mmCIF file of C-alpha atoms in Angstrom:
data_model
loop_
_atom_site.group_PDB
_atom_site.id
_atom_site.type_symbol
_atom_site.label_atom_id
_atom_site.label_comp_id
_atom_site.label_asym_id
_atom_site.label_seq_id
_atom_site.Cartn_x
_atom_site.Cartn_y
_atom_site.Cartn_z
ATOM 1 C CA MET L 26 -91.257 27.520 86.929
ATOM 2 C CA GLY L 27 -94.900 28.149 86.798
ATOM 3 C CA LEU L 28 -95.589 26.574 90.317
ATOM 4 C CA ARG L 29 -92.769 28.593 91.768
ATOM 5 C CA ALA L 30 -94.048 31.833 90.195
ATOM 6 C CA VAL L 31 -97.523 31.155 91.720
ATOM 7 C CA LEU L 32 -95.953 30.656 95.076
ATOM 8 C CA ILE L 33 -93.793 33.941 94.858
ATOM 9 C CA PHE L 34 -96.753 35.912 93.717
ATOM 10 C CA SER L 35 -99.164 34.613 96.282
ATOM 11 C CA LEU L 36 -96.698 35.350 99.001
ATOM 12 C CA ALA L 37 -96.297 38.952 97.720
ATOM 13 C CA ARG L 38 -99.997 39.378 97.984
ATOM 14 C CA ILE L 39 -100.234 38.370 101.590
ATOM 15 C CA THR L 40 -97.058 39.787 103.231
ATOM 16 C CA ASP L 41 -95.594 43.223 103.832
ATOM 17 C CA SER L 42 -92.508 44.454 102.101
ATOM 18 C CA GLU L 43 -89.947 43.578 104.739
ATOM 19 C CA THR L 44 -91.270 40.066 105.098
ATOM 20 C CA PHE L 45 -91.461 39.463 101.393
ATOM 21 C CA SER L 46 -87.935 40.830 100.863
ATOM 22 C CA LYS L 47 -86.579 38.265 103.300
ATOM 23 C CA ILE L 48 -88.612 35.442 101.784
ATOM 24 C CA ALA L 49 -87.785 36.369 98.187
ATOM 25 C CA SER L 50 -84.143 36.803 99.102
ATOM 26 C CA SER L 51 -84.182 33.315 100.575
ATOM 27 C CA PHE L 52 -85.531 31.798 97.429
ATOM 28 C CA ALA L 53 -82.968 33.677 95.272
ATOM 29 C CA VAL L 54 -80.198 32.170 97.431
ATOM 30 C CA VAL L 55 -81.386 28.567 97.384
ATOM 31 C CA GLU L 56 -82.167 28.737 93.596
ATOM 32 C CA THR L 57 -78.783 30.089 92.925
ATOM 33 C CA PHE L 58 -76.978 27.348 94.848
ATOM 34 C CA ARG L 59 -79.052 24.591 93.216
ATOM 35 C CA TYR L 60 -76.837 24.709 90.086
ATOM 36 C CA LEU L 61 -73.752 23.932 92.375
ATOM 37 C CA PHE L 62 -75.586 21.118 94.147
ATOM 38 C CA ASP L 63 -76.664 19.575 90.841
ATOM 39 C CA TRP L 64 -72.988 19.522 89.590
ATOM 40 C CA GLY L 65 -73.904 19.272 85.917
ATOM 41 C CA GLN L 66 -75.975 16.027 86.361
ATOM 42 C CA ASP L 67 -78.836 17.277 84.297
ATOM 43 C CA THR L 68 -76.541 17.978 81.400
ATOM 44 C CA LEU L 69 -74.928 14.508 81.602
ATOM 45 C CA SER L 70 -77.821 12.346 82.307
ATOM 46 C CA VAL L 71 -79.423 12.139 78.819
ATOM 47 C CA LYS L 72 -76.157 10.882 77.349
ATOM 48 C CA LEU L 73 -75.604 8.328 80.134
ATOM 49 C CA LEU L 74 -79.078 7.046 80.109
ATOM 50 C CA SER L 75 -79.042 6.436 76.319
ATOM 51 C CA ARG L 76 -76.630 3.624 76.655
ATOM 52 C CA SER L 77 -77.517 -0.016 75.826
ATOM 53 C CA GLY L 78 -77.918 -3.065 77.952
ATOM 54 C CA LEU L 79 -77.435 -2.740 81.646
ATOM 55 C CA LEU L 80 -75.225 0.364 81.323
ATOM 56 C CA TRP L 81 -78.123 2.727 81.192
ATOM 57 C CA LEU L 82 -79.522 1.187 84.473
ATOM 58 C CA ARG L 83 -76.173 1.523 86.055
ATOM 59 C CA ALA L 84 -76.128 5.123 85.012
ATOM 60 C CA LEU L 85 -79.652 5.597 86.413
ATOM 61 C CA ARG L 86 -78.537 4.257 89.815
ATOM 62 C CA LEU L 87 -75.440 6.481 89.767
ATOM 63 C CA CYS L 88 -77.581 9.608 88.864
ATOM 64 C CA ALA L 89 -80.173 8.821 91.513
ATOM 65 C CA SER L 90 -77.668 8.046 94.216
ATOM 66 C CA LEU L 91 -75.680 11.290 93.472
ATOM 67 C CA LYS L 92 -78.945 13.263 93.468
ATOM 68 C CA VAL L 93 -79.994 11.871 96.906
ATOM 69 C CA LEU L 94 -76.521 12.834 98.294
ATOM 70 C CA SER L 95 -76.642 16.359 96.742
ATOM 71 C CA TRP L 96 -80.174 16.754 98.048
ATOM 72 C CA ALA L 97 -79.197 16.017 101.597
ATOM 73 C CA VAL L 98 -76.119 18.182 101.471
ATOM 74 C CA GLY L 99 -78.010 20.965 99.747
ATOM 75 C CA LEU L 100 -80.862 20.793 102.184
ATOM 76 C CA GLY L 101 -78.435 21.238 105.051
ATOM 77 C CA ILE L 102 -76.433 24.100 103.585
ATOM 78 C CA ASN L 103 -79.606 25.896 102.330
ATOM 79 C CA PHE L 104 -81.174 25.637 105.803
ATOM 80 C CA ILE L 105 -78.137 27.054 107.478
ATOM 81 C CA LEU L 106 -77.734 29.865 105.016
ATOM 82 C CA VAL L 107 -81.348 30.902 105.162
ATOM 83 C CA HIS L 108 -81.852 30.498 108.959
ATOM 84 C CA GLN L 109 -78.612 32.203 109.872
ATOM 85 C CA PHE L 110 -78.736 35.128 107.558
ATOM 86 C CA LEU L 111 -82.391 35.791 106.402
ATOM 87 C CA LEU L 112 -84.883 34.067 108.692
ATOM 88 C CA PRO L 113 -83.139 33.709 112.068
ATOM 89 C CA ASN L 114 -86.411 33.677 113.971
ATOM 90 C CA ASP L 115 -88.378 31.062 111.974
ATOM 91 C CA ALA L 116 -86.616 27.696 111.595
ATOM 92 C CA SER L 117 -89.669 25.897 110.200
ATOM 93 C CA MET L 118 -90.044 28.490 107.331
ATOM 94 C CA ALA L 119 -86.350 28.296 106.622
ATOM 95 C CA LEU L 120 -86.513 24.495 106.457
ATOM 96 C CA MET L 121 -89.512 24.623 104.023
ATOM 97 C CA ILE L 122 -87.673 27.097 101.705
ATOM 98 C CA ALA L 123 -84.543 24.939 101.840
ATOM 99 C CA ALA L 124 -86.610 21.852 100.937
ATOM 100 C CA LEU L 125 -88.116 23.700 97.931
ATOM 101 C CA GLY L 126 -84.711 24.882 96.893
ATOM 102 C CA VAL L 127 -83.354 21.301 96.409
ATOM 103 C CA CYS L 128 -86.524 19.662 95.098
ATOM 104 C CA PRO L 129 -85.711 20.718 91.386
ATOM 105 C CA LEU L 130 -82.567 18.648 91.639
ATOM 106 C CA PHE L 131 -84.775 15.595 90.962
ATOM 107 C CA TRP L 132 -87.355 17.042 88.538
ATOM 108 C CA ASN L 133 -85.292 16.462 85.354
ATOM 109 C CA LEU L 134 -84.151 12.928 86.138
ATOM 110 C CA PRO L 135 -87.597 11.285 85.182
ATOM 111 C CA ILE L 136 -87.836 13.448 82.149
ATOM 112 C CA ASN L 137 -84.309 12.591 81.024
ATOM 113 C CA VAL L 138 -85.010 8.896 81.499
ATOM 114 C CA MET L 139 -88.058 9.163 79.276
ATOM 115 C CA GLN L 140 -86.172 11.173 76.767
ATOM 116 C CA ALA L 141 -83.180 8.849 76.592
ATOM 117 C CA ARG L 142 -85.282 5.747 76.407
ATOM 118 C CA GLY L 143 -87.572 7.189 73.682
ATOM 119 C CA VAL L 144 -90.816 6.980 75.634
ATOM 120 C CA LEU L 145 -91.399 10.685 76.380
ATOM 121 C CA ARG L 146 -93.779 11.301 73.630
ATOM 122 C CA ALA L 147 -95.813 8.218 74.612
ATOM 123 C CA ASN L 148 -96.275 9.690 78.088
ATOM 124 C CA ALA L 149 -97.044 13.166 76.989
ATOM 125 C CA ALA L 150 -100.735 13.038 78.013
ATOM 126 C CA LYS L 151 -99.940 11.808 81.483
ATOM 127 C CA ILE L 152 -97.335 14.626 81.972
ATOM 128 C CA TRP L 153 -99.706 17.208 80.742
ATOM 129 C CA LEU L 154 -102.327 15.947 83.061
ATOM 130 C CA LEU L 155 -99.946 15.868 86.056
ATOM 131 C CA ALA L 156 -98.857 19.517 85.315
ATOM 132 C CA LEU L 157 -102.434 20.682 85.126
ATOM 133 C CA VAL L 158 -103.347 18.919 88.525
ATOM 134 C CA LEU L 159 -100.381 20.412 90.235
ATOM 135 C CA PHE L 160 -101.163 23.856 88.913
ATOM 136 C CA VAL L 161 -104.786 23.706 90.044
ATOM 137 C CA CYS L 162 -103.520 22.567 93.563
ATOM 138 C CA ALA L 163 -101.071 25.553 93.545
ATOM 139 C CA LEU L 164 -103.848 27.892 92.883
ATOM 140 C CA VAL L 165 -105.845 26.421 95.785
ATOM 141 C CA SER L 166 -102.903 26.588 98.011
ATOM 142 C CA ALA L 167 -102.375 30.261 97.058
ATOM 143 C CA ALA L 168 -105.705 31.100 98.502
ATOM 144 C CA ALA L 169 -104.370 30.601 102.106
ATOM 145 C CA GLU L 170 -103.702 33.776 104.052
ATOM 146 C CA ALA L 171 -100.937 32.415 106.277
ATOM 147 C CA VAL L 172 -97.425 32.294 104.930
ATOM 148 C CA PRO L 173 -96.530 28.893 106.648
ATOM 149 C CA THR L 174 -99.676 27.296 105.239
ATOM 150 C CA VAL L 175 -98.897 28.471 101.728
ATOM 151 C CA LEU L 176 -95.201 27.315 102.036
ATOM 152 C CA LEU L 177 -96.206 23.911 103.407
ATOM 153 C CA GLY L 178 -98.778 23.404 100.640
ATOM 154 C CA TYR L 179 -96.172 24.066 98.087
ATOM 155 C CA VAL L 180 -93.726 21.685 99.621
ATOM 156 C CA ALA L 181 -96.354 19.018 99.533
ATOM 157 C CA ILE L 182 -97.294 19.795 95.788
ATOM 158 C CA GLU L 183 -93.848 19.719 94.528
ATOM 159 C CA TYR L 184 -92.669 16.567 96.301
ATOM 160 C CA VAL L 185 -95.832 14.625 95.640
ATOM 161 C CA GLY L 186 -95.729 15.803 91.943
ATOM 162 C CA LEU L 187 -92.099 14.602 91.783
ATOM 163 C CA VAL L 188 -93.144 11.114 93.122
ATOM 164 C CA LEU L 189 -95.901 10.898 90.545
ATOM 165 C CA LEU L 190 -93.654 11.942 87.689
ATOM 166 C CA ALA L 191 -91.102 9.369 88.850
ATOM 167 C CA LEU L 192 -93.891 6.647 88.801
ATOM 168 C CA ILE L 193 -94.713 7.585 85.236
ATOM 169 C CA ALA L 194 -91.190 7.060 84.196
ATOM 170 C CA TRP L 195 -90.692 3.942 86.041
ATOM 171 C CA ARG L 196 -93.851 2.272 84.652
ATOM 172 C CA SER L 197 -92.815 3.222 81.161
ATOM 173 C CA GLN L 198 -89.749 1.003 81.301
ATOM 174 C CA THR L 199 -89.470 -2.804 80.450
ATOM 175 C CA PHE L 200 -86.631 -3.844 82.739
ATOM 176 C CA SER L 201 -87.270 -6.627 85.202
ATOM 177 C CA PRO L 202 -86.270 -6.650 88.907
ATOM 178 C CA LYS L 203 -83.438 -9.084 88.119
ATOM 179 C CA GLN L 204 -81.900 -6.481 85.655
ATOM 180 C CA TRP L 205 -82.283 -3.803 88.263
ATOM 181 C CA ALA L 206 -80.438 -5.876 90.848
ATOM 182 C CA LEU L 207 -77.657 -6.684 88.361
ATOM 183 C CA SER L 208 -77.141 -2.997 87.496
ATOM 184 C CA LYS L 209 -76.257 -1.814 91.019
ATOM 185 C CA ARG L 210 -72.407 -1.842 90.654
ATOM 186 C CA PHE L 211 -70.472 1.147 89.296
ATOM 187 C CA THR L 212 -66.733 1.613 89.667
ATOM 188 C CA ARG L 213 -64.757 4.415 91.355
ATOM 189 C CA ARG L 214 -63.236 5.299 87.970
ATOM 190 C CA GLN L 215 -66.713 5.931 86.568
ATOM 191 C CA ILE L 216 -67.754 8.095 89.543
ATOM 192 C CA GLU L 217 -64.521 10.168 89.211
ATOM 193 C CA ALA L 218 -65.044 10.632 85.548
ATOM 194 C CA TYR L 219 -68.634 11.606 86.071
ATOM 195 C CA GLY L 220 -67.624 14.138 88.743
ATOM 196 C CA HIS L 221 -64.928 15.628 86.541
ATOM 197 C CA ARG L 222 -67.170 16.215 83.681
ATOM 198 C CA GLY L 223 -69.926 17.492 85.903
ATOM 199 C CA GLY L 224 -67.323 20.007 87.291
ATOM 200 C CA THR L 225 -66.547 21.276 83.784
ATOM 201 C CA VAL L 226 -70.323 21.721 83.187
ATOM 202 C CA VAL L 227 -71.003 23.488 86.516
ATOM 203 C CA VAL L 228 -68.251 26.002 86.031
ATOM 204 C CA GLY L 229 -69.956 27.211 82.918
ATOM 205 C CA GLN L 230 -73.386 27.172 84.521
ATOM 206 C CA MET L 231 -72.309 29.212 87.456
ATOM 207 C CA ALA L 232 -70.584 31.759 85.290
ATOM 208 C CA ALA L 233 -73.713 32.159 83.232
ATOM 209 C CA LEU L 234 -75.874 32.324 86.495
ATOM 210 C CA PHE L 235 -73.632 35.039 87.923
ATOM 211 C CA TYR L 236 -73.826 36.929 84.529
ATOM 212 C CA GLY L 237 -77.602 37.028 84.979
ATOM 213 C CA LYS L 238 -77.955 37.440 88.757
ATOM 214 C CA PHE L 239 -75.320 39.860 89.818
ATOM 215 C CA ASP L 240 -77.844 42.607 90.075
ATOM 216 C CA VAL L 241 -79.886 40.504 92.498
ATOM 217 C CA LEU L 242 -76.956 39.929 94.749
ATOM 218 C CA LEU L 243 -76.253 43.769 94.816
ATOM 219 C CA VAL L 244 -79.808 44.639 95.674
ATOM 220 C CA ILE L 245 -80.173 41.841 98.310
ATOM 221 C CA ASN L 246 -77.060 42.995 100.130
ATOM 222 C CA PHE L 247 -77.184 46.704 99.756
ATOM 223 C CA ALA L 248 -80.736 47.998 99.231
ATOM 224 C CA THR L 249 -83.551 48.667 101.709
ATOM 225 C CA PRO L 250 -86.096 45.884 102.427
ATOM 226 C CA ALA L 251 -88.765 47.687 100.547
ATOM 227 C CA THR L 252 -86.537 48.073 97.453
ATOM 228 C CA VAL L 253 -85.486 44.361 97.703
ATOM 229 C CA ALA L 254 -89.101 43.254 97.797
ATOM 230 C CA SER L 255 -90.132 45.276 94.786
ATOM 231 C CA TYR L 256 -87.005 44.402 92.754
ATOM 232 C CA LEU L 257 -87.144 40.690 93.321
ATOM 233 C CA PHE L 258 -90.978 40.726 92.538
ATOM 234 C CA ALA L 259 -90.163 42.415 89.162
ATOM 235 C CA GLN L 260 -87.133 40.283 88.550
ATOM 236 C CA ARG L 261 -89.241 37.051 88.983
ATOM 237 C CA ILE L 262 -91.401 38.207 86.099
ATOM 238 C CA VAL L 263 -88.335 38.638 83.873
ATOM 239 C CA ASP L 264 -87.301 35.134 84.751
ATOM 240 C CA LEU L 265 -90.689 33.712 83.655
ATOM 241 C CA ALA L 266 -90.351 35.764 80.253
ATOM 242 C CA GLY L 267 -86.815 34.303 79.806
ATOM 243 C CA PHE L 268 -87.887 30.775 80.570
ATOM 244 C CA LEU L 269 -90.709 30.866 78.040
ATOM 245 C CA SER L 270 -88.596 32.371 75.214
ATOM 246 C CA GLY L 271 -85.700 30.041 76.171
ATOM 247 C CA GLY L 272 -87.865 27.068 75.646
ATOM 248 C CA VAL L 273 -88.677 28.231 72.137
ATOM 249 C CA SER L 274 -84.959 28.842 71.634
ATOM 250 C CA SER L 275 -84.057 25.322 72.638
ATOM 251 C CA VAL L 276 -86.620 23.901 70.055
ATOM 252 C CA MET L 277 -85.040 26.177 67.418
ATOM 253 C CA TYR L 278 -81.588 25.001 68.221
ATOM 254 C CA SER L 279 -82.289 21.373 67.875
ATOM 255 C CA THR L 280 -84.175 22.000 64.601
ATOM 256 C CA MET L 281 -81.476 24.209 63.037
ATOM 257 C CA VAL L 282 -78.718 21.690 64.019
ATOM 258 C CA ARG L 283 -80.346 19.086 61.866
ATOM 259 C CA ILE L 284 -80.719 21.440 58.899
ATOM 260 C CA ALA L 285 -77.293 23.138 59.068
ATOM 261 C CA SER L 286 -75.240 20.365 57.509
ATOM 262 C CA THR L 287 -77.759 19.331 54.793
ATOM 263 C CA ASP L 288 -79.509 22.247 53.094
ATOM 264 C CA ARG L 289 -78.137 25.835 53.025
ATOM 265 C CA VAL L 290 -81.241 27.422 51.391
ATOM 266 C CA ARG L 291 -83.573 25.644 53.776
ATOM 267 C CA TRP L 292 -81.357 26.737 56.694
ATOM 268 C CA GLN L 293 -81.590 30.339 55.641
ATOM 269 C CA LEU L 294 -85.422 30.266 55.105
ATOM 270 C CA SER L 295 -85.940 28.480 58.492
ATOM 271 C CA ALA L 296 -83.721 31.046 60.290
ATOM 272 C CA ARG L 297 -85.878 33.918 58.798
ATOM 273 C CA ARG L 298 -89.090 32.190 59.931
ATOM 274 C CA TRP L 299 -87.752 31.722 63.430
ATOM 275 C CA ALA L 300 -86.835 35.464 63.399
ATOM 276 C CA VAL L 301 -90.474 36.317 62.748
ATOM 277 C CA LEU L 302 -91.602 34.108 65.638
ATOM 278 C CA PHE L 303 -89.176 35.681 67.955
ATOM 279 C CA GLY L 304 -90.262 39.074 66.808
ATOM 280 C CA ILE L 305 -93.747 38.195 67.762
ATOM 281 C CA ILE L 306 -92.550 36.895 71.169
ATOM 282 C CA ALA L 307 -90.672 40.159 71.669
ATOM 283 C CA VAL L 308 -93.753 42.344 70.910
ATOM 284 C CA THR L 309 -95.915 40.215 73.180
ATOM 285 C CA ILE L 310 -93.489 40.494 76.062
ATOM 286 C CA GLY L 311 -93.190 44.204 75.561
ATOM 287 C CA LEU L 312 -96.922 44.720 75.717
ATOM 288 C CA ALA L 313 -96.993 42.509 78.809
ATOM 289 C CA PHE L 314 -94.239 44.474 80.707
ATOM 290 C CA TRP L 315 -95.491 48.010 79.584
ATOM 291 C CA VAL L 316 -99.285 47.486 79.727
ATOM 292 C CA ALA L 317 -100.717 44.208 81.151
ATOM 293 C CA ILE L 318 -98.285 43.625 84.166
ATOM 294 C CA PRO L 319 -98.433 47.025 85.627
ATOM 295 C CA LEU L 320 -102.208 46.953 85.594
ATOM 296 C CA ILE L 321 -102.197 43.486 87.210
ATOM 297 C CA VAL L 322 -99.880 44.787 89.958
ATOM 298 C CA VAL L 323 -102.245 47.753 90.625
ATOM 299 C CA ARG L 324 -105.319 45.492 90.847
ATOM 300 C CA PHE L 325 -103.973 42.513 92.755
ATOM 301 C CA PHE L 326 -100.627 43.522 94.348
ATOM 302 C CA ALA L 327 -101.208 46.960 95.834
ATOM 303 C CA ASN L 328 -98.334 46.384 98.383
ATOM 304 C CA MET L 329 -96.012 46.099 95.331
ATOM 305 C CA ASN L 330 -96.836 49.320 93.593
ATOM 306 C CA ASP L 331 -93.124 50.377 93.764
ATOM 307 C CA ALA L 332 -92.328 47.419 91.577
ATOM 308 C CA ARG L 333 -93.971 48.981 88.588
ATOM 309 C CA GLN L 334 -91.079 51.314 87.802
ATOM 310 C CA TYR L 335 -88.753 48.358 87.765
ATOM 311 C CA ILE L 336 -91.186 46.315 85.636
ATOM 312 C CA VAL L 337 -91.352 48.995 82.988
ATOM 313 C CA LEU L 338 -87.527 49.126 82.677
ATOM 314 C CA PHE L 339 -87.149 45.340 82.865
ATOM 315 C CA GLY L 340 -89.308 45.305 79.694
ATOM 316 C CA LEU L 341 -86.327 46.565 77.791
ATOM 317 C CA VAL L 342 -84.120 43.858 79.352
ATOM 318 C CA ALA L 343 -86.690 41.214 78.466
ATOM 319 C CA LEU L 344 -86.821 42.430 74.821
ATOM 320 C CA PHE L 345 -83.071 42.365 74.357
ATOM 321 C CA ALA L 346 -82.836 39.028 76.167
ATOM 322 C CA VAL L 347 -85.235 37.433 73.628
ATOM 323 C CA ALA L 348 -83.092 38.913 70.890
ATOM 324 C CA ASN L 349 -80.018 37.334 72.439
ATOM 325 C CA GLN L 350 -81.610 33.946 72.844
ATOM 326 C CA PHE L 351 -82.593 33.922 69.146
ATOM 327 C CA SER L 352 -79.127 34.871 67.878
ATOM 328 C CA SER L 353 -77.295 32.559 70.460
ATOM 329 C CA GLY L 354 -79.470 29.690 69.413
ATOM 330 C CA LEU L 355 -78.500 30.120 65.685
ATOM 331 C CA LEU L 356 -74.865 30.538 66.548
ATOM 332 C CA ASN L 357 -74.899 27.453 68.603
ATOM 333 C CA ALA L 358 -76.489 25.533 65.856
ATOM 334 C CA VAL L 359 -73.601 26.500 63.519
ATOM 335 C CA GLY L 360 -71.020 25.659 66.166
ATOM 336 C CA ARG L 361 -69.887 29.101 67.229
ATOM 337 C CA PHE L 362 -69.529 28.112 70.820
ATOM 338 C CA GLY L 363 -66.164 29.773 71.365
ATOM 339 C CA VAL L 364 -67.622 33.169 70.031
ATOM 340 C CA ILE L 365 -70.493 33.047 72.369
ATOM 341 C CA ALA L 366 -68.362 32.053 75.422
ATOM 342 C CA ARG L 367 -65.927 34.941 74.714
ATOM 343 C CA LEU L 368 -68.884 37.407 74.268
ATOM 344 C CA ASN L 369 -70.405 36.232 77.510
ATOM 345 C CA ILE L 370 -67.141 36.711 79.490
ATOM 346 C CA PHE L 371 -66.860 40.202 77.996
ATOM 347 C CA ASN L 372 -70.553 40.926 78.970
ATOM 348 C CA LEU L 373 -69.899 39.687 82.399
ATOM 349 C CA CYS L 374 -66.916 41.974 82.958
ATOM 350 C CA VAL L 375 -68.804 45.010 81.639
ATOM 351 C CA LEU L 376 -72.023 44.253 83.492
ATOM 352 C CA VAL L 377 -70.213 43.685 86.842
ATOM 353 C CA SER L 378 -68.139 46.909 86.517
ATOM 354 C CA LEU L 379 -70.547 49.238 85.037
ATOM 355 C CA GLY L 380 -73.611 47.852 86.732
ATOM 356 C CA THR L 381 -71.928 47.960 90.160
ATOM 357 C CA PHE L 382 -70.830 51.602 89.539
ATOM 358 C CA ALA L 383 -74.271 52.609 88.423
ATOM 359 C CA PHE L 384 -75.897 50.953 91.449
ATOM 360 C CA PHE L 385 -73.808 52.729 94.029
ATOM 361 C CA TYR L 386 -73.616 56.194 92.327
ATOM 362 C CA PHE L 387 -76.924 56.499 90.662
ATOM 363 C CA GLY L 388 -79.268 53.879 91.993
ATOM 364 C CA VAL L 389 -81.310 50.835 90.986
ATOM 365 C CA THR L 390 -83.001 52.314 87.881
ATOM 366 C CA THR L 391 -79.758 53.300 86.282
ATOM 367 C CA MET L 392 -78.351 49.790 86.954
ATOM 368 C CA ILE L 393 -81.268 48.317 85.047
ATOM 369 C CA GLY L 394 -80.610 50.716 82.235
ATOM 370 C CA VAL L 395 -76.958 49.576 82.130
ATOM 371 C CA ILE L 396 -78.129 45.956 81.955
ATOM 372 C CA ALA L 397 -80.512 46.656 79.091
ATOM 373 C CA ALA L 398 -77.691 48.488 77.235
ATOM 374 C CA VAL L 399 -75.279 45.633 77.564
ATOM 375 C CA TYR L 400 -77.975 43.104 76.462
ATOM 376 C CA ALA L 401 -78.627 45.411 73.468
ATOM 377 C CA VAL L 402 -75.035 45.600 72.326
ATOM 378 C CA SER L 403 -74.658 41.929 72.725
ATOM 379 C CA ALA L 404 -77.699 41.312 70.664
ATOM 380 C CA VAL L 405 -76.404 43.648 67.831
ATOM 381 C CA ILE L 406 -73.008 41.799 67.806
ATOM 382 C CA GLN L 407 -74.638 38.427 67.666
ATOM 383 C CA PHE L 408 -77.016 39.560 64.957
ATOM 384 C CA GLN L 409 -74.050 40.569 62.799
ATOM 385 C CA LEU L 410 -72.510 37.092 63.367
ATOM 386 C CA VAL L 411 -75.784 35.445 62.451
ATOM 387 C CA ARG L 412 -75.991 37.451 59.204
ATOM 388 C CA LYS L 413 -72.554 36.250 58.230
ATOM 389 C CA SER L 414 -73.538 32.720 58.998
ATOM 390 C CA ILE L 415 -76.780 32.961 56.912
ATOM 391 C CA ALA L 416 -74.851 34.542 53.981
ATOM 392 C CA SER L 417 -72.055 31.966 54.031
ATOM 393 C CA ALA L 418 -71.891 29.062 51.692
ATOM 394 C CA ASN L 419 -71.924 26.525 54.564
ATOM 395 C CA PRO L 420 -73.901 27.642 57.553
#
């Protein structure tokens, strides 16, 4: 996420609004379709790779084979979509964006292998070093003034980084070449079961993705290029804020799950402590959206000055998104999955209907206000459910 953000912001710095709107729209398309190409593999991988004996190696072969297939199919589809509808006059740029769109399909597999085999912590220093080196390379690549040069540099950075991460995972294992050779068979029934479970996962992922990206689809298709450029620039910042707070939420979720069934008092105390942490995160994000980021835009992204009005409004969306991540994490920890699913479906219906109406009759800023309002109502509802869970005898 960090490397991709540096790429988008560096492109915003060196391109005009029309060019940036086409490039940013292209990235929005390929990053959306990535969830479909992945077919739930990242969700299923950890469980499969945790198996004993040769089963986990067989699962690794299956995961790797399916990812190679989905990469090839995804690359072709991405190239056709981007080249035909967004960048018809630049096949090389369309190909590079398509390649960057499918690269993340592989990133989680080495991490999942190390997680499942219990060697992730032992390789933490190597992973941090790799991340630092890639980030420095990304900053160097961002200094280029030609768009093709910047894109080509990032393609090299992401794919070389992926190979190095795979080598870290490979060298951390203790299997022999003979074991690897014996593990290459997997049955048609296993593949069908894997595909069926992946299909179940991907339906939920695509629904959640549409819930958070319907506004981008509206703006890309019906707004002017200048508006598209400013909006997607601001929306990328929201994605980064959500990614950071979502990481904290995932840690909280795993912690609260372990506590929920053992100690009610400790669960309540831990929930309140996490609430304080998320409050600090919300205040920090608010200050960033309303003070720091607008100043950065004025100083370094003069061609994106129009994005400041969206950034300020998106600050409200980011705040309420943090509140939703906190409450959703706690509700997931106590097994309220059905409640969250029903609430998300309701939010999706309200957002699509009211947001679309606001966009066409009142404009982009009103649509962002509707998004913020729906997020706020959702947070209030979830907080009430969390309070009941905290007050209950068995959280």
